[in-house]
Tab-separated table of C-alpha atoms in Angstrom:
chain	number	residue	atom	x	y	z
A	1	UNK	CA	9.214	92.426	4.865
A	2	UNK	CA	9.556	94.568	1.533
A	3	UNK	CA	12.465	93.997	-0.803
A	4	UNK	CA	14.698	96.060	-2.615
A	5	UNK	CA	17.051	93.545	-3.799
A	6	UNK	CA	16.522	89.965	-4.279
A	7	UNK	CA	15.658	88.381	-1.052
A	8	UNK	CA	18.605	86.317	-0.558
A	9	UNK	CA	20.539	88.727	-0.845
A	10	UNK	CA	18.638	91.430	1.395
A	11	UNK	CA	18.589	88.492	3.966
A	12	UNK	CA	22.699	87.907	3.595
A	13	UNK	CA	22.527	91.650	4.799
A	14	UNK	CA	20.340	91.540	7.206
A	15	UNK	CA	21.770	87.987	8.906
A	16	UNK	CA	24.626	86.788	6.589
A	17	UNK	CA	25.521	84.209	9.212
A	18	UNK	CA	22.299	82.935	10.183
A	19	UNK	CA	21.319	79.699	8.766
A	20	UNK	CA	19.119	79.514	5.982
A	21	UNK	CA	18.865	76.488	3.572
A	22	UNK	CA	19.552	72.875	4.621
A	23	UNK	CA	19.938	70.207	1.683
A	24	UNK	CA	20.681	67.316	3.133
A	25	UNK	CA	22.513	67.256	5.922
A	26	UNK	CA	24.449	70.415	4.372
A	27	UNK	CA	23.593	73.825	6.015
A	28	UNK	CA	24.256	77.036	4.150
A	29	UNK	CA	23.690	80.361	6.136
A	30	UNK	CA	22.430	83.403	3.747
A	31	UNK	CA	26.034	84.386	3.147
A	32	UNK	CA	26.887	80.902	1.616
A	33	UNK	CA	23.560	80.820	-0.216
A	34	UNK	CA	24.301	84.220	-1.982
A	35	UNK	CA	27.756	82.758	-3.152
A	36	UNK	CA	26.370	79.312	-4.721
A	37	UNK	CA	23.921	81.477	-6.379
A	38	UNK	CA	25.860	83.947	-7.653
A	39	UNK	CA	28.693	81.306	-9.332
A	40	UNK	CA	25.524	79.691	-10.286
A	41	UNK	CA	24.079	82.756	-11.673
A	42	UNK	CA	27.523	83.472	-13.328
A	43	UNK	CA	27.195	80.532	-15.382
A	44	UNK	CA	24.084	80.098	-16.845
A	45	UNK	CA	24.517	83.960	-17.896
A	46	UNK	CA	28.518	82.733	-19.790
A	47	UNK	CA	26.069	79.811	-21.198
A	48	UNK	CA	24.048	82.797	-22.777
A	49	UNK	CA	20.800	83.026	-20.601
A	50	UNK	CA	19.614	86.521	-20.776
A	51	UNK	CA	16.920	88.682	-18.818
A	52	UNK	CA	13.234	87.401	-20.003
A	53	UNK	CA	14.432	84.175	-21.739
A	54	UNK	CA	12.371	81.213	-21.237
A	55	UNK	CA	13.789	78.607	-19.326
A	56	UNK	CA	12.673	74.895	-18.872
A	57	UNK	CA	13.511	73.034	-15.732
A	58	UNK	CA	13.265	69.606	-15.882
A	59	UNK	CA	13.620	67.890	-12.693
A	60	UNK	CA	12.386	66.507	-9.170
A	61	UNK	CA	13.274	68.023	-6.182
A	62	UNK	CA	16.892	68.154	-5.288
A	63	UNK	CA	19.242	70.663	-3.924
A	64	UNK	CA	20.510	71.279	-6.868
A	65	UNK	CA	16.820	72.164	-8.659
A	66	UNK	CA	16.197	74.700	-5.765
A	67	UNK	CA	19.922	76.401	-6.406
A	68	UNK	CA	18.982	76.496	-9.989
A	69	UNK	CA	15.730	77.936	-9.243
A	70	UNK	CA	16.966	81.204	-7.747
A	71	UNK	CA	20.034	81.317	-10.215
A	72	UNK	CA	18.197	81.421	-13.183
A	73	UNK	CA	15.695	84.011	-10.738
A	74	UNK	CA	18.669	85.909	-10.579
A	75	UNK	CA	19.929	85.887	-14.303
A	76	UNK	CA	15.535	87.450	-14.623
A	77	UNK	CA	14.832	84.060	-16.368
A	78	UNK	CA	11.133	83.157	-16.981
A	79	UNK	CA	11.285	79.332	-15.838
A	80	UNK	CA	8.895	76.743	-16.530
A	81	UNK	CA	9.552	73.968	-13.986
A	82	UNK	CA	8.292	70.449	-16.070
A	83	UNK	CA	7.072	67.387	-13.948
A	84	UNK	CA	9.770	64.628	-16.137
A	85	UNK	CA	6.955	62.323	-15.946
A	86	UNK	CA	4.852	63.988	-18.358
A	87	UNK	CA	4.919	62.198	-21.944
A	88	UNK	CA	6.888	63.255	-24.430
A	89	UNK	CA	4.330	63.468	-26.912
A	90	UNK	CA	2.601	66.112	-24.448
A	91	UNK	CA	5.797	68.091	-24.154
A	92	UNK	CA	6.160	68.523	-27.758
A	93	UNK	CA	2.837	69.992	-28.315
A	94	UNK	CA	3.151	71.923	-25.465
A	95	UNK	CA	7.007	73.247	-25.227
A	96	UNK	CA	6.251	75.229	-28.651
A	97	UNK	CA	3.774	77.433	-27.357
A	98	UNK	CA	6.091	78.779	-24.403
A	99	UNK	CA	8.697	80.643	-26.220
A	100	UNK	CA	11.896	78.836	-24.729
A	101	UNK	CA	15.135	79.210	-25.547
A	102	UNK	CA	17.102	76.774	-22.990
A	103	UNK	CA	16.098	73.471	-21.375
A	104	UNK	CA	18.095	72.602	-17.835
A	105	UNK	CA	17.536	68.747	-17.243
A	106	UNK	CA	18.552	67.310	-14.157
A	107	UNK	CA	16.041	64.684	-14.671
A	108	UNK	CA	14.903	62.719	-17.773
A	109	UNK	CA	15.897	63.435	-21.133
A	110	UNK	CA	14.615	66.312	-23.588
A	111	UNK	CA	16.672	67.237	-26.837
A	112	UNK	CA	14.506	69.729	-28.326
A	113	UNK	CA	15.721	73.120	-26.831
A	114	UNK	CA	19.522	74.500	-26.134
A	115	UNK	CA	20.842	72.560	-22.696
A	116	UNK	CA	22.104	74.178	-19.780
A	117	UNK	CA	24.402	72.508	-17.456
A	118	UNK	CA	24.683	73.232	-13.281
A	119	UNK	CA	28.317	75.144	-14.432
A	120	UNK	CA	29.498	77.425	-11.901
A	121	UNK	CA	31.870	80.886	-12.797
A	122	UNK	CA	33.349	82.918	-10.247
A	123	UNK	CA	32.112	86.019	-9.493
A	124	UNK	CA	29.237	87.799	-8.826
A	125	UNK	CA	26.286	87.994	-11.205
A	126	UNK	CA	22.518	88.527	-12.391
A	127	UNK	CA	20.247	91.223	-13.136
A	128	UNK	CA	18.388	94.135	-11.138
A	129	UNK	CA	15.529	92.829	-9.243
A	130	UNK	CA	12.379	94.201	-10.447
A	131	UNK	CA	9.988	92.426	-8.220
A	132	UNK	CA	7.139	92.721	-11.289
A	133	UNK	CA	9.139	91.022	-14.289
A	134	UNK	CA	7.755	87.293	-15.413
A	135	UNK	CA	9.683	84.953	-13.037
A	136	UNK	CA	7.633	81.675	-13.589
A	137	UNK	CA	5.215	79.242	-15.918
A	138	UNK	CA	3.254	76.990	-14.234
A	139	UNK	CA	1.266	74.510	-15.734
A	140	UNK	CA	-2.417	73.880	-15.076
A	141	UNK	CA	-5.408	72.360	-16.289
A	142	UNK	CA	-8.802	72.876	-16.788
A	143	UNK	CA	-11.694	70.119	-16.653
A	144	UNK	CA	-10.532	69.090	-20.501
A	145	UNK	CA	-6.844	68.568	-18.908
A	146	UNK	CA	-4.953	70.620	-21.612
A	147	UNK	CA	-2.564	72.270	-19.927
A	148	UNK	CA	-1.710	76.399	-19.637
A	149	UNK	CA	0.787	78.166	-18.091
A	150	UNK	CA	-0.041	80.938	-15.510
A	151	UNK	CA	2.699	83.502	-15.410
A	152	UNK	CA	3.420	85.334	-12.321
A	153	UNK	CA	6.055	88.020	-10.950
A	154	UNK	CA	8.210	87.777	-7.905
A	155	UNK	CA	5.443	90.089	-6.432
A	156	UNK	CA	2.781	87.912	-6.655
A	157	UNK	CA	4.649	84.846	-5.127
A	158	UNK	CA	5.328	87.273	-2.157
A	159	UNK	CA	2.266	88.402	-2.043
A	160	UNK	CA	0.558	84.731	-1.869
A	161	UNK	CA	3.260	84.285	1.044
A	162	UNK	CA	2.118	87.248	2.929
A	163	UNK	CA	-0.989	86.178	3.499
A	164	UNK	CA	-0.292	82.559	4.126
A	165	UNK	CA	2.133	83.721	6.864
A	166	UNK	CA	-0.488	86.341	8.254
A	167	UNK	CA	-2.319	83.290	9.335
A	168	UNK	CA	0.091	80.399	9.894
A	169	UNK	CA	3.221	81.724	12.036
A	170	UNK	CA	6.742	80.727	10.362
A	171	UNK	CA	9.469	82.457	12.539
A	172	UNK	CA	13.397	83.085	12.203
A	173	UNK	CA	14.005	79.611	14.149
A	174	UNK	CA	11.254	77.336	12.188
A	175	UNK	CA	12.369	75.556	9.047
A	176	UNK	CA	9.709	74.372	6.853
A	177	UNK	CA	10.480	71.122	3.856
A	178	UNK	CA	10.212	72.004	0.555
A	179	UNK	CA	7.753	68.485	0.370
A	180	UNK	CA	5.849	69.695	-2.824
A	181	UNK	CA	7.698	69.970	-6.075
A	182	UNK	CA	8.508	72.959	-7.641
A	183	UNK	CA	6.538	72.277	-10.929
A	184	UNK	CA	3.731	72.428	-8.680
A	185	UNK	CA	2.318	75.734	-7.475
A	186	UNK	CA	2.634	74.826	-4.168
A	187	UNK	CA	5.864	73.767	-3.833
A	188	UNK	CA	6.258	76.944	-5.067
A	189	UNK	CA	4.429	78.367	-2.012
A	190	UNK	CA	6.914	76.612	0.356
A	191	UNK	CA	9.677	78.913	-1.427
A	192	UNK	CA	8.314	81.845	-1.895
A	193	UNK	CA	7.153	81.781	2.256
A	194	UNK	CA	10.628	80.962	2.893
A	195	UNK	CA	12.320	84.300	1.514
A	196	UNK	CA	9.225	86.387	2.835
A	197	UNK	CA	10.012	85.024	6.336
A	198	UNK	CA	14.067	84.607	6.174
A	199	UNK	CA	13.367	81.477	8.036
A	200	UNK	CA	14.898	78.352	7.186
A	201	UNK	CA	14.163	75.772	4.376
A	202	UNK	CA	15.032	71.871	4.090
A	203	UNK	CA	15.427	70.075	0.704
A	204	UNK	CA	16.281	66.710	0.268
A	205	UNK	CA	16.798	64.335	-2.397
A	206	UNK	CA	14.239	61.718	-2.615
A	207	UNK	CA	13.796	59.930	0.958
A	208	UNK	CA	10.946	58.830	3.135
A	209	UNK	CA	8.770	61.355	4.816
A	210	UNK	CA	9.856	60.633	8.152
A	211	UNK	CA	13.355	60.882	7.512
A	212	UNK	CA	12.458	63.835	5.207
A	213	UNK	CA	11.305	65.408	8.522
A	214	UNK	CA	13.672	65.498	10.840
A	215	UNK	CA	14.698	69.213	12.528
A	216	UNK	CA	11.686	70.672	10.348
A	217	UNK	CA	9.079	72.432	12.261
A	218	UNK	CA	6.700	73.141	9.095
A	219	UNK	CA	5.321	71.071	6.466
A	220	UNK	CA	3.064	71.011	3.596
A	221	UNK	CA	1.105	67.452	3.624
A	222	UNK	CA	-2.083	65.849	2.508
A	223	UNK	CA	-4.285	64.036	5.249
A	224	UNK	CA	-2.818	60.469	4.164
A	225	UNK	CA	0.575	61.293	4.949
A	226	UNK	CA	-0.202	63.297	8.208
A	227	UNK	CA	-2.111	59.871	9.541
A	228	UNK	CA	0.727	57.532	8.834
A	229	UNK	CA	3.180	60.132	10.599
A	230	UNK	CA	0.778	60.413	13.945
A	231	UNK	CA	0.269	56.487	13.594
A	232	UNK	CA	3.547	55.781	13.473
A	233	UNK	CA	4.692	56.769	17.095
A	234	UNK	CA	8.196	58.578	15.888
A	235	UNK	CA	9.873	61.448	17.019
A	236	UNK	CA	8.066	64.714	14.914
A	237	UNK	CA	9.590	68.089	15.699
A	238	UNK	CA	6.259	69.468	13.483
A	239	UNK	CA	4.684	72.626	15.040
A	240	UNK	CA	2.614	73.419	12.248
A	241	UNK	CA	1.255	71.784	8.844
A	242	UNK	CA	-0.536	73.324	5.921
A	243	UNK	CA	-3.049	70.257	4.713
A	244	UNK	CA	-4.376	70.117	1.134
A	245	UNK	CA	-6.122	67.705	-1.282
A	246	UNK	CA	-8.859	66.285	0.822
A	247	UNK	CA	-11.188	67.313	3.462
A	248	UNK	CA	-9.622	66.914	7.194
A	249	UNK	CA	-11.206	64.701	9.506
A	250	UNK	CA	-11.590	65.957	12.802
A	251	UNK	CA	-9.757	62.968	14.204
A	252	UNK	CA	-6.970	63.907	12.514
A	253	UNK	CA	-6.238	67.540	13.590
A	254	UNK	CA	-7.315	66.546	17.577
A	255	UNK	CA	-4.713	63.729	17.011
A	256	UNK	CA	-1.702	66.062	15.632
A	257	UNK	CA	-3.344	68.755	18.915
A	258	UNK	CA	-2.095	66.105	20.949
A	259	UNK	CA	1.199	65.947	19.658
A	260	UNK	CA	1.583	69.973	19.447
A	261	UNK	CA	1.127	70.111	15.809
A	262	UNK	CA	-1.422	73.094	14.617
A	263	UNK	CA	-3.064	71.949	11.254
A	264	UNK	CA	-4.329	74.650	8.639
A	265	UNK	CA	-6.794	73.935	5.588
A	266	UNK	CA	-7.482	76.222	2.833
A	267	UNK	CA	-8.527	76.638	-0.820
A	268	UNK	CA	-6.223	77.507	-4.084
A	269	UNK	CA	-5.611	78.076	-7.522
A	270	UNK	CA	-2.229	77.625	-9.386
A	271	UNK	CA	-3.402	81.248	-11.200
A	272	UNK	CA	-2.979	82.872	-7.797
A	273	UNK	CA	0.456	81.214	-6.675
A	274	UNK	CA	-1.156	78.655	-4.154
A	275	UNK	CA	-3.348	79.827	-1.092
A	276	UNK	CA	-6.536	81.956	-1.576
A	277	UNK	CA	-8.523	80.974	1.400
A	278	UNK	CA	-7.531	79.335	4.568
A	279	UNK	CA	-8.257	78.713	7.927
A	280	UNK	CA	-6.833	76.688	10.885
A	281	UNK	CA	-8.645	73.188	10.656
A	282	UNK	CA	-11.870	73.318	13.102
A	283	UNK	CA	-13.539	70.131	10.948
A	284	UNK	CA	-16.505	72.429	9.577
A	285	UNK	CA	-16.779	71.576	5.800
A	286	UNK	CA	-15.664	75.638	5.037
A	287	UNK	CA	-12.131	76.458	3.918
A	288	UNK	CA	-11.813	79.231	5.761
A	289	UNK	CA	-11.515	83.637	4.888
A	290	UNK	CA	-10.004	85.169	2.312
A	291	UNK	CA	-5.914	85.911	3.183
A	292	UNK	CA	-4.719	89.906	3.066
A	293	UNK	CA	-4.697	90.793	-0.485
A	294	UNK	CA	-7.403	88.437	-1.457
A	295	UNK	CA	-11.136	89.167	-2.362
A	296	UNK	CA	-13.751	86.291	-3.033
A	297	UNK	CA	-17.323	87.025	-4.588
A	298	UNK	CA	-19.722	84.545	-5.196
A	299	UNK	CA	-21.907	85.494	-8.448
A	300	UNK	CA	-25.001	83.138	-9.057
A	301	UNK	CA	-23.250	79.940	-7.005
A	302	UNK	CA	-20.106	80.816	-8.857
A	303	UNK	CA	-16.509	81.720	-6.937
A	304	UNK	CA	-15.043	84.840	-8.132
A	305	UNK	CA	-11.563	85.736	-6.925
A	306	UNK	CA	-9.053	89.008	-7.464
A	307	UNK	CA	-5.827	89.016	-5.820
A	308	UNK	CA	-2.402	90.674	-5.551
A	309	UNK	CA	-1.198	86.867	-5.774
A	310	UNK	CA	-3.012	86.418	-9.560
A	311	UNK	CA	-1.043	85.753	-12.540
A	312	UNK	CA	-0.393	88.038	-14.921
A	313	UNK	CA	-2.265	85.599	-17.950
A	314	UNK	CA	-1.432	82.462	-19.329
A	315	UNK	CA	1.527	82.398	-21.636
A	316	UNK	CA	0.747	81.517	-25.022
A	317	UNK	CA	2.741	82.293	-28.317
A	318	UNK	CA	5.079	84.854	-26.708
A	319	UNK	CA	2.192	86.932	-25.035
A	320	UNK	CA	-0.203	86.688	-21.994
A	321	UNK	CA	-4.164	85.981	-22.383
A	322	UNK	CA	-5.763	87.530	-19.954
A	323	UNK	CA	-7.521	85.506	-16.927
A	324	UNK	CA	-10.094	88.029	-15.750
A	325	UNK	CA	-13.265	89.153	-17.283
A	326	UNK	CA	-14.850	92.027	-18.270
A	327	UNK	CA	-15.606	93.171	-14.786
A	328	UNK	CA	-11.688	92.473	-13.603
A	329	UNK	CA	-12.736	88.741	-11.388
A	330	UNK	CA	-11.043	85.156	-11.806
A	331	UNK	CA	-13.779	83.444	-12.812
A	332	UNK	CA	-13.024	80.152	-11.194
A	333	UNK	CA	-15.926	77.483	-12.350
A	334	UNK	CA	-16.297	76.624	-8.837
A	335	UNK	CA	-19.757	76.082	-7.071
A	336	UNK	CA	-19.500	77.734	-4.106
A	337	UNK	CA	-21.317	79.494	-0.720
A	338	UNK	CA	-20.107	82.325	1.209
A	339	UNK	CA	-21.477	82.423	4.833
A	340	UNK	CA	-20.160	85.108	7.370
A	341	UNK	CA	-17.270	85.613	5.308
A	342	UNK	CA	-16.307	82.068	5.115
A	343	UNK	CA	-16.214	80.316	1.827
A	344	UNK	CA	-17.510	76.676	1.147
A	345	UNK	CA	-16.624	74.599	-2.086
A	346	UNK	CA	-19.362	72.899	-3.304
A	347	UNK	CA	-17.473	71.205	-6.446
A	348	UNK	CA	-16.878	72.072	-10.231
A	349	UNK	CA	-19.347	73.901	-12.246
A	350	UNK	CA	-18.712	71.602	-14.731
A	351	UNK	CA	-18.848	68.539	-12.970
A	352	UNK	CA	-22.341	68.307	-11.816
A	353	UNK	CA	-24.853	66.091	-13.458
A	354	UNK	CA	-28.368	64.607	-12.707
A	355	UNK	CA	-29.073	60.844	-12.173
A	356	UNK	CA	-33.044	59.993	-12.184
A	357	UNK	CA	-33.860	63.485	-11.418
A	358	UNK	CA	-31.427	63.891	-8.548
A	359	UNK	CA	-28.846	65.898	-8.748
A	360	UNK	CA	-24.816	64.721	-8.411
A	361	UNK	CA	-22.095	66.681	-7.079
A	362	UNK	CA	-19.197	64.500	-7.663
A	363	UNK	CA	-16.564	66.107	-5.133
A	364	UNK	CA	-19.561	65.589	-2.479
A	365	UNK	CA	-19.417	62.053	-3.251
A	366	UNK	CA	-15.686	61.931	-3.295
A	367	UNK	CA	-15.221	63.558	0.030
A	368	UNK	CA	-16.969	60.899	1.928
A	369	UNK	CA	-15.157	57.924	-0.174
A	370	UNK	CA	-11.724	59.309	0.312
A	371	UNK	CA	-11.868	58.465	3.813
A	372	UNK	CA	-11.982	54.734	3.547
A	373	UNK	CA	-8.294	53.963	4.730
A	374	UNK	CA	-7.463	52.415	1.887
A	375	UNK	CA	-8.563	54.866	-0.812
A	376	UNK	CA	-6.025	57.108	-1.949
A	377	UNK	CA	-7.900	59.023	-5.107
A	378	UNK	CA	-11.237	58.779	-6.398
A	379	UNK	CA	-13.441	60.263	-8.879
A	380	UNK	CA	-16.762	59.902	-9.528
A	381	UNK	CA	-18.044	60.439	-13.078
A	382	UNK	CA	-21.516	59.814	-15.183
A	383	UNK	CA	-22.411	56.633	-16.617
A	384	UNK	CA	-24.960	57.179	-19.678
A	385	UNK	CA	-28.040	55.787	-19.075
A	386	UNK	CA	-31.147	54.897	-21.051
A	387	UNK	CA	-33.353	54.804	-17.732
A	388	UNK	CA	-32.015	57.136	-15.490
A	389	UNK	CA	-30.058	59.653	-17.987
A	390	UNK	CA	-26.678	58.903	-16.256
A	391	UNK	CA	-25.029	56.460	-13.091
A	392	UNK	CA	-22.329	57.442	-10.940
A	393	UNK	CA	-19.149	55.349	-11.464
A	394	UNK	CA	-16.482	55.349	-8.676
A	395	UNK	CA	-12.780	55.057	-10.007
A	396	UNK	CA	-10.459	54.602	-7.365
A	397	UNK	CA	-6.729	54.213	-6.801
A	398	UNK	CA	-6.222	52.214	-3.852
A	399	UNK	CA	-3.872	50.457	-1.446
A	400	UNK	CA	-2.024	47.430	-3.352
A	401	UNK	CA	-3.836	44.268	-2.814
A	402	UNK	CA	-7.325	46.114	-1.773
A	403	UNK	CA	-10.439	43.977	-3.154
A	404	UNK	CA	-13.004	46.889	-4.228
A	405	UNK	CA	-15.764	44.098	-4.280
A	406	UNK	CA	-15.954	44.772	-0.658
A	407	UNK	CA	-16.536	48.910	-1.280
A	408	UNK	CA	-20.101	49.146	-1.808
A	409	UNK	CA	-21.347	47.428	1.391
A	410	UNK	CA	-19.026	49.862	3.153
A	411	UNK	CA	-20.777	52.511	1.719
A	412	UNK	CA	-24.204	51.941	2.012
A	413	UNK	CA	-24.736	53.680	4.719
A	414	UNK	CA	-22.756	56.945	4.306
A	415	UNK	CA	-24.497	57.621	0.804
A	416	UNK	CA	-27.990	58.187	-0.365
A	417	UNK	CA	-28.950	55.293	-2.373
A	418	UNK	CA	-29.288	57.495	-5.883
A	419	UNK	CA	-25.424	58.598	-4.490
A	420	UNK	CA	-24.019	54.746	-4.418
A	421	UNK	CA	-22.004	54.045	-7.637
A	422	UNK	CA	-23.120	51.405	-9.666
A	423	UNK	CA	-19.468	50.601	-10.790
A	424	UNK	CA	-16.151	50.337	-9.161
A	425	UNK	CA	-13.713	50.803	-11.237
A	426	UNK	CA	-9.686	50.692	-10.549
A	427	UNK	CA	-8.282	53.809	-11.785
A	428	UNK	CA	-5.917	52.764	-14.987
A	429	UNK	CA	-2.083	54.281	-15.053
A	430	UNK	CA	-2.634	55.503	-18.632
A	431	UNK	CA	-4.558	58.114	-17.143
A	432	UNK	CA	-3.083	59.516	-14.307
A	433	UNK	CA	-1.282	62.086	-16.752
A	434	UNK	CA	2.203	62.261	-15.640
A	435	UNK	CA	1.400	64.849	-12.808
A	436	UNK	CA	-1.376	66.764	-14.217
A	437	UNK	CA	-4.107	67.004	-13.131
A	438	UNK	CA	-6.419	63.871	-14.095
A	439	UNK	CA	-8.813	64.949	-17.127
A	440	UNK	CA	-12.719	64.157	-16.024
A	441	UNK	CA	-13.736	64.022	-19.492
A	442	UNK	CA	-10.745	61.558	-20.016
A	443	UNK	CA	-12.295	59.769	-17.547
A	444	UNK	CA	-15.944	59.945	-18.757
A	445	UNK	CA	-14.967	58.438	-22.155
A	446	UNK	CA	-12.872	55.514	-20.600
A	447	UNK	CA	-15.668	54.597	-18.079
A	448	UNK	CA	-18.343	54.923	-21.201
A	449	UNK	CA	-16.074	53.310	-23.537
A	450	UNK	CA	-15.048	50.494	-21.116
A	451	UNK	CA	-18.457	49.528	-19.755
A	452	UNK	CA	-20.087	49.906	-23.514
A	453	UNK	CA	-17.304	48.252	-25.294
């Protein structure tokens, strides 16, 4: 569907009555859901929010952080949703660079910008949609971990959700949890697929995934979660879930085929608003085609991507670097292979180093250790080394009470022996990062530091 208005409101006029947003066990149809966003709308605009302010949004996912989400859409607010994890010290370095003038905090505490509060006026309000102005900062992070912000337009959220739903059907009767946070890209995805589809959406305040689950038909899960929820022998009304952050065993999708639940894997990049590549899981290592809209080149083992979905720049300063170079691609640092029009990710660019001679492609090593059932994470970085130039060293973030003494013997048969790390190390809480993404060269220095020191 196009839009001419905002998509709430085009859906209130289309289906007023129909349901369309369930937080908690409250349902709102599209007429409802135009009203608390309007009053919504209303007051952040008599707090003084004007079109193309920035706006922070502190918070986990709630009802109320969706509501605010589309009122401050509404009001043609550029919104940077924050993970409240992340350190302050972080935030202040950061927070500067992204021209804000407001700060809404329904989680945590930050005093350094003008706070909004969820204040509702009567009457209608916001701005004319223009589906190209900024609507949204989201942070990412290169292999160094600094964070950006990629900016991108109502359009390009649609767009991203147009292709995602050209694949993976998402009809008027399916209602799909919002199970990814909003300061994450693809939470993002969940809501932007939502008002392409007028389906239904579920958000609820923090509460275990089964629970989190019931009446939805959609989801958006890693592996992990999608094995305790088969294991588990519950009730699951799933027809369809969109995996992500690890390869997918092929155990795993026959298991959910058995429960009529259609798993789909794919490949993204916060700079194009989630999903660039997908495919429904088959178990081959590939992540699928590129989605409508989407082109992927590979240049000398390098990915190359253009999209409608791609962010306008990253926000620095009060104006947008651009993310393309001088031929117009995304250069994405990715190794990669494309093969019949399906891409393969090898691993980072970056990330690859050579141990005796031999070659190491740390995500190749991480792929087959993230399927010991007790592994949740793991990274493998370089060890310096007078002999052999540099050692792989596992760190891991595991089960409580796992003994990682017992990891190498089950290993030595699914590595090569120049593959096996020579270390195990537990992955320390200091560096998990609030939320970003885990720095490798954080990592490097800690595993050189602690094994020198």
């Amino acid at each position: 569907m196009s839009f001419t208005d905002w998509p709430w409101r085009q859906w209130r006029a289309r289906c007023a009555d129909k349901p369309a947003l369930r937080m908690n066990e409250e349902i709102l149809t599209w007429q409802q859901l135009c009203a608390r966003i309007d009053s919504l709308a209303a007051g952040f605009q008599h707090q003084g929010v004007e079109e193309g302010d920035g706006v922070m949004l502190l918070a986990h996912n709630h009802p109320e952080t969706l509501l605010a989400w589309l009122a401050l859409l509404q009001c043609g607010a550029r919104i940077l949703p924050v993970n409240p994890q992340l350190p302050r010290p972080l935030l202040d370095v950061l927070l500067p660079q992204m021209t804000l003038r407001f700060a809404l905090v329904l989680d945590g505490h930050y005093d350094g910008l003008a706070a909004l509060s969820m204040r509702a006026q009567p009457g209608g309000c916001g701005v004319t949609w223009r589906p190209e102005r900024l609507a949204s900062m989201t942070l990412t992070s290169g292999s160094t971990g600094l964070p950006k912000a990629a900016v991108h337009s109502c359009a390009a959220h649609l767009a991203s959700a147009q292709g995602v739903l050209a694949l993976m059907p998402y009809g008027d009767e399916d209602d799909w949890l919002l199970s990814l946070p909003l300061f994450h890209v693809s939470g993002q995805g969940i809501l932007w697929r939502w008002l392409q589809a007028g389906a239904r959406l579920t958000v609820r305040s923090k509460q275990p995934l089964e629970q989190a689950l019931m009446g939805c038909t959609h989801a958006s899960l890693v592996p992990t979660q999608l094995w305790r929820l088969l294991n588990a022998e519950n009730q699951i009304d799933l027809k369809a879930v969109l995996l992500g952050g690890a390869s997918i065993p092929v155990e795993l999708t026959q298991k959910a085929r058995e429960r009529g639940i259609r798993t789909f894997c794919g490949y993204g990049l916060t700079e194009f608003a989630s999903t660039v590549c997908a495919k429904e899981a088959d178990g081959a290592p590939d992540v699928g085609s590129a989605l409508p809209g989407r082109e992927v080149h590979v240049v000398e083992g390098e990915v190359w991507l253009k999209a409608h979905s791609m962010a306008a720049g990253y926000w620095r300063d009060g104006a947008l670097l651009p993310l393309t170079n001088a031929q117009g691609w995304f250069t994405t640092r990715d190794r990669g292979e494309l093969r019949e029009g399906r891409l393969t990710i090898l691993g980072r660019m970056d990330n690859l180093f050579f141990s005796g001679g031999e070659g190491i492609q740390p995500e190749e090593l991480e792929r087959v250790i993230a399927t010991h059932p007790r592994i949740s994470q793991v990274f493998i970085v370089p060890l310096d080394d007078a002999e052999f130039g540099q050692r792989p060293v596992a760190v891991v973030e595991c089960e409580p009470g796992t003994d990682i003494t017992d990891f190498p013997n089950w290993f030595r048969d699914k590595l090569a022996r120049f593959q096996q790390p020579v270390r195990w190390l537990v992955l320390p809480t200091a560096l998990k990062n609030g939320g970003i993404k885990i720095s490798r060269r954080a990592l490097q220095q800690w595993v050189n530091t602690s094994l020198r020191g």
